[in-house]
Amino acid sequence: MQKVAEQIHGYTYGTSEVATSPVTLQQLEALKVTVGFTEEDQRYLQQAGTVLADQTKQIVEHWRSGIIAGIPNLARHSRSPLNEPLPDYLAKSNLRFQQWILDTCLRPYDQDWLNYQQEIALRHTALKKNQTDKVSSTPYVPLRDIVGFISVINETIKPYLAAKNHSADEVDRMHRAWCKSIQLQLALWAEPYTDAHQAPNEW
């Protein structure tokens, strides 16, 4: 599996540090049907991965520095309680963000992938936020901010999918596959937020 760096701090995909997701593989398959994610989408997502592989740094910088940094309500989640920058935190989390792009496109959606979706979600809740990088920042990222920003991620990824001179039809198919995958992941990320024993009042 391709990685954006030899060492990615806090990236524990497929390791024993990641707990088993409470979502079953059967539920995942049903969810794929719900969002209309097909084998054809999986093929085009793989193609998207090859297109995006050498653009992940640029994409994440676009999202983080070009968009999130200009929205105080979002930027605060990677800053200190006094609104001070945390450059080391950003650098480490940006690498994981880059790798997430590759994992979205190139990983098989198996048990390891399902487990890591739960881990990603938990790292945005009060249960695990800030722990991976041992920083002091906001205690959690509200679910509403995650849901809201998905539209930005989906809209801004398309020019990067079009950067390698594929036909308009291929770009559209890659983009549809990407959007379906993100919708699928968003549904999985919501799981701990809907368990009041895990992340109460974090909407």
Coordinates of C-alpha atoms in Angstrom, one line a residue:
M1 CA 0.0 0.0 0.0
Q2 CA 1.3 3.4 -1.0
K3 CA 2.1 5.8 1.8
V4 CA 2.7 9.6 1.7
A5 CA 5.7 9.3 4.0
E6 CA 7.9 6.5 5.5
Q7 CA 6.9 7.5 9.0
I8 CA 3.5 9.0 9.7
H9 CA 3.1 9.8 13.4
G10 CA -0.1 8.4 14.9
Y11 CA -1.0 6.4 11.8
T12 CA -2.0 3.0 13.2
Y13 CA -4.0 1.5 10.3
G14 CA -4.2 -2.3 10.6
T15 CA -2.4 -2.5 13.9
S16 CA -3.5 -4.0 17.2
E17 CA -3.8 -0.4 18.6
V18 CA -7.0 0.0 16.6
A19 CA -10.1 -1.6 18.2
T20 CA -12.6 -3.6 16.3
S21 CA -15.4 -1.4 15.0
P22 CA -18.9 -2.0 16.5
V23 CA -20.2 -1.8 12.9
T24 CA -20.2 -5.2 11.2
L25 CA -19.0 -6.0 7.7
Q26 CA -22.6 -7.0 6.9
Q27 CA -23.8 -3.5 8.0
L28 CA -21.0 -2.0 5.9
E29 CA -22.2 -3.9 2.8
A30 CA -25.8 -2.8 3.4
L31 CA -24.5 0.8 3.8
K32 CA -22.8 0.5 0.4
V33 CA -26.1 -0.4 -1.1
T34 CA -27.7 2.5 0.6
V35 CA -25.3 5.1 -0.9
G36 CA -25.2 3.3 -4.2
F37 CA -21.5 2.4 -4.0
T38 CA -20.9 -0.3 -6.6
E39 CA -17.9 -2.3 -7.9
E40 CA -17.7 0.2 -10.8
D41 CA -17.3 2.9 -8.2
Q42 CA -14.6 1.0 -6.5
R43 CA -12.7 0.7 -9.9
Y44 CA -13.0 4.4 -10.5
L45 CA -12.0 5.2 -6.9
Q46 CA -8.8 3.2 -7.6
Q47 CA -8.2 5.3 -10.7
A48 CA -8.8 8.4 -8.6
G49 CA -6.1 7.2 -6.2
T50 CA -3.5 7.0 -9.0
V51 CA -4.5 10.5 -10.1
L52 CA -4.4 12.0 -6.6
A53 CA -1.3 10.1 -5.2
D54 CA 1.2 12.9 -6.1
Q55 CA -1.2 15.7 -5.2
T56 CA -2.1 14.8 -1.6
K57 CA 0.1 17.5 0.0
Q58 CA -1.3 20.2 -2.3
I59 CA -4.9 19.1 -1.6
V60 CA -4.5 19.0 2.2
E61 CA -2.7 22.4 2.1
H62 CA -5.6 23.7 0.1
W63 CA -8.1 22.4 2.6
R64 CA -6.2 23.4 5.7
S65 CA -4.4 26.6 4.8
G66 CA -6.7 27.8 1.9
I67 CA -10.1 27.1 3.5
I68 CA -10.1 26.0 7.1
A69 CA -7.6 28.6 8.3
G70 CA -9.9 31.3 7.1
I71 CA -12.9 29.9 9.0
P72 CA -12.4 30.6 12.8
N73 CA -15.1 28.1 13.7
L74 CA -13.1 25.3 12.0
A75 CA -9.5 26.6 12.5
R76 CA -9.9 26.5 16.3
H77 CA -9.9 22.7 16.3
S78 CA -6.2 22.6 15.4
R79 CA -5.2 25.6 17.6
S80 CA -4.6 26.0 21.3
P81 CA -7.3 27.1 23.7
L82 CA -5.8 30.6 23.5
N83 CA -6.1 30.4 19.7
E84 CA -2.4 30.0 19.2
P85 CA -1.0 28.0 16.2
L86 CA 0.2 24.5 16.9
P87 CA 2.5 23.9 13.9
D88 CA 3.8 20.5 15.0
Y89 CA 0.2 19.3 15.5
L90 CA -0.7 20.6 12.0
A91 CA 2.3 19.0 10.4
K92 CA 1.6 15.6 11.9
S93 CA -2.2 15.6 11.4
N94 CA -1.7 16.9 7.8
L95 CA 0.4 13.8 7.0
R96 CA -2.4 11.6 8.3
F97 CA -4.9 13.7 6.3
Q98 CA -2.9 13.1 3.2
Q99 CA -2.8 9.4 3.9
W100 CA -6.5 9.3 4.4
I101 CA -6.9 10.4 0.7
L102 CA -4.9 7.4 -0.4
D103 CA -6.7 5.1 2.0
T104 CA -10.1 6.3 0.7
C105 CA -9.1 5.5 -2.9
L106 CA -6.7 2.5 -2.7
R107 CA -7.5 0.4 0.4
P108 CA -9.9 -2.5 0.3
Y109 CA -13.0 -1.8 2.3
D110 CA -12.4 -4.7 4.7
Q111 CA -12.3 -5.2 8.4
D112 CA -9.1 -3.1 8.9
W113 CA -10.6 -0.3 6.9
L114 CA -13.8 -0.4 8.8
N115 CA -11.9 -0.4 12.1
Y116 CA -9.9 2.6 11.1
Q117 CA -13.1 4.6 10.2
Q118 CA -14.1 4.1 13.8
E119 CA -10.7 5.2 15.0
I120 CA -10.9 8.3 12.8
A121 CA -14.3 9.2 14.3
L122 CA -13.2 8.7 17.9
R123 CA -10.2 10.9 17.3
H124 CA -12.6 13.7 16.6
T125 CA -14.6 13.1 19.8
A126 CA -13.7 13.9 23.4
L127 CA -12.7 10.3 23.9
K128 CA -9.6 10.6 21.8
K129 CA -9.1 14.1 20.3
N130 CA -5.6 15.5 21.1
Q131 CA -4.4 12.2 22.5
T132 CA -2.5 11.0 19.4
D133 CA -0.3 14.1 19.3
K134 CA -0.5 15.0 23.0
V135 CA -1.6 18.6 22.4
S136 CA -4.1 21.0 24.1
S137 CA -6.8 22.1 21.7
T138 CA -10.6 22.0 21.5
P139 CA -11.9 18.9 23.4
Y140 CA -13.7 17.6 20.3
V141 CA -14.8 18.5 16.8
P142 CA -18.6 18.8 16.7
L143 CA -20.3 16.4 14.3
R144 CA -22.0 19.4 12.6
D145 CA -18.6 20.8 11.5
I146 CA -17.6 17.4 10.0
V147 CA -20.9 17.0 8.2
G148 CA -20.8 20.6 6.9
F149 CA -17.2 20.5 5.6
I150 CA -17.9 17.3 3.5
S151 CA -19.5 19.4 0.8
V152 CA -16.3 21.5 0.6
I153 CA -14.1 18.4 0.4
N154 CA -16.3 16.9 -2.4
E155 CA -16.4 20.2 -4.4
T156 CA -12.7 21.0 -4.2
I157 CA -11.4 17.6 -5.0
K158 CA -12.8 17.6 -8.6
P159 CA -10.1 19.9 -10.1
Y160 CA -7.4 17.6 -8.8
L161 CA -9.2 14.6 -10.4
A162 CA -9.1 16.5 -13.7
A163 CA -5.4 17.4 -13.4
K164 CA -4.1 14.4 -15.4
N165 CA -6.0 15.0 -18.7
H166 CA -8.6 12.3 -18.3
S167 CA -11.8 12.7 -20.3
A168 CA -14.7 14.7 -18.7
D169 CA -16.6 11.4 -18.4
E170 CA -13.8 9.7 -16.5
V171 CA -13.4 12.7 -14.2
D172 CA -17.1 12.7 -13.5
R173 CA -17.1 8.9 -12.7
M174 CA -14.1 9.3 -10.4
H175 CA -15.8 12.2 -8.7
R176 CA -19.0 10.3 -8.2
A177 CA -17.1 7.4 -6.8
W178 CA -15.2 9.7 -4.4
C179 CA -18.4 11.4 -3.2
K180 CA -20.1 8.1 -2.6
S181 CA -17.1 6.9 -0.5
I182 CA -17.1 10.1 1.5
Q183 CA -20.8 9.7 2.2
L184 CA -20.2 6.2 3.3
Q185 CA -17.4 7.2 5.6
L186 CA -19.5 10.1 7.0
A187 CA -22.2 7.6 8.0
L188 CA -19.6 5.5 9.7
W189 CA -18.0 8.4 11.5
A190 CA -21.4 9.3 13.0
E191 CA -21.5 6.1 15.0
P192 CA -19.7 7.2 18.2
Y193 CA -21.4 10.6 18.0
T194 CA -24.8 8.9 18.2
D195 CA -23.9 6.9 21.3
A196 CA -24.7 9.1 24.3
H197 CA -22.4 7.0 26.5
Q198 CA -19.4 7.8 24.3
A199 CA -19.8 11.3 22.9
P200 CA -22.7 13.1 24.6
N201 CA -23.6 16.6 23.6
E202 CA -21.0 16.7 20.8
W203 CA -23.3 17.6 17.9

